[in-house]
Structure formats: C-alpha cells, structure tokens
C-alpha cells in the first residue's frame, strides 16, 4: 500500500564519482527477482529457494572480498537516524550472508538472529553474537509479532512475512550497499508499497548506500 517516505539529507560526505557497476542494470536477474518477490511474494517457491541458495553457496568462499572495512556504516546510520531510540527487542537479519554486519545488528538488538537460506554462507558466519539460523526469510521461524526489527541488507523483501513477524512498533531496516546499482535493490517507496497495510519510512544515503527504515503508519 502506498505510504509516506521522508527523505533525510546524508550526514556524511558524498562519495567521489565511481563507475557504474556493470552488473547492476534493471534487467539483472537478481533485480527482477527482488521486484518479483516484493510485489508478489506468493510466487517465491521451493524451486526458486533451492536455486538462490545454490547460487549464493557458490559465491560464499569469495563473499568476504566484496565488503570494505566500513560495510556496516549504512546500517549504523539507519539505526542511529531511522530507528526510534526506544525500540528494543529481538531482530532477524534476513539474508545475513557470511555475517559481515551481524555483530552490528546484535549490538543494537538482542537477541539477534542471522537468517540465511544458503548453508555455505551461514557456515562461514561467526557463531556469535548473532544466532545463526538456516531458514527462509519468507517463512521466519518466529512467532507472530515477536520481532522488533527485520534487517535486510541487499536481501529479498517478503513484505507479508515482515508484517507477520514484527510487533506493533517493529521496523523494517532496508539497506542497499551500492544504492540503485545494487542488484538486490528497491527504492524506499517500493519497500513501503510491498508492506501490507499502512507504513511510513525514513530514508537516506550513506557512502554509496541507500537505506530506509519503515514502520507502521
Ligand atoms: C546479496 S547477498 C547479501 C549478504 C549480506 N547481507 C551482505 O550484504 O553481505 C543476499 C543473501 O541473501 C540470502 N538469501 C536469499 N534469499 C533468501 C531467503 N529467502 N531467506 C534467507 N536468506 C536469503 C542469500 O543466500 C545471500 O546470502
């Protein structure tokens, strides 16, 4: 459902011009799948889950080469400027990969779950402080309303499942580390639209990333 997005100015220096990523076009298969599951999550099936898990299992050994030392900066910015300071409780970082940002999630939300569909990604993740969970973000193994936050960094958005798993004050934290050049990218307006019911969001940029934090309106 369409909702309001408030765009905040960035608080860091804008990055120097960088060449566009060659794999980030709008017809990238991951972009198409991102849009598909956001708009129509019912189309996500076992075959797609197996295919995606296999794809990321193969990337797992070199995934660490893709991230810089400050890869959690947009997450910290979103937590600091987008998430209400009073919000506390459990969080699920869905599509946590090899756990590059899981400690940052665990520092803000307790307990934190690092949820992965690709076993090889999860196997390479640290055993703590986030609890590793092999599961599908479309079917989180948590009770209705159990979570304070669903954190998605370059990961697919399953709106109805976020809505089910989040408590009344819960937030969806959406990060695209290369902004619109991220294969798994949605603009903030599309994130809000993908969530059932009435949601509002705060959005901004940090480094080359875009982020938004959505909460019920
Ligand atoms: C582009 S990677 C991002 C990993 C990490 N968040 C990062 O930014 O480094 C997307 C991750 O989402 C995982 N993933 C894809 N579909 C998923 C699903 N339905 N449930 C849980 N994880 C999923 C993939 O296995 C992959 O590790």
PDB file of C-alpha atoms in Angstrom, residues 55 104 147:
ATOM      1  CA  UNK A  55      23.789 -19.588  -6.326  1.00  0.00           C
ATOM      2  CA  UNK A 104      26.303  -4.567  14.306  1.00  0.00           C
ATOM      3  CA  UNK A 147      10.480  -9.146  16.402  1.00  0.00           C
TER       4      UNK A 147
END
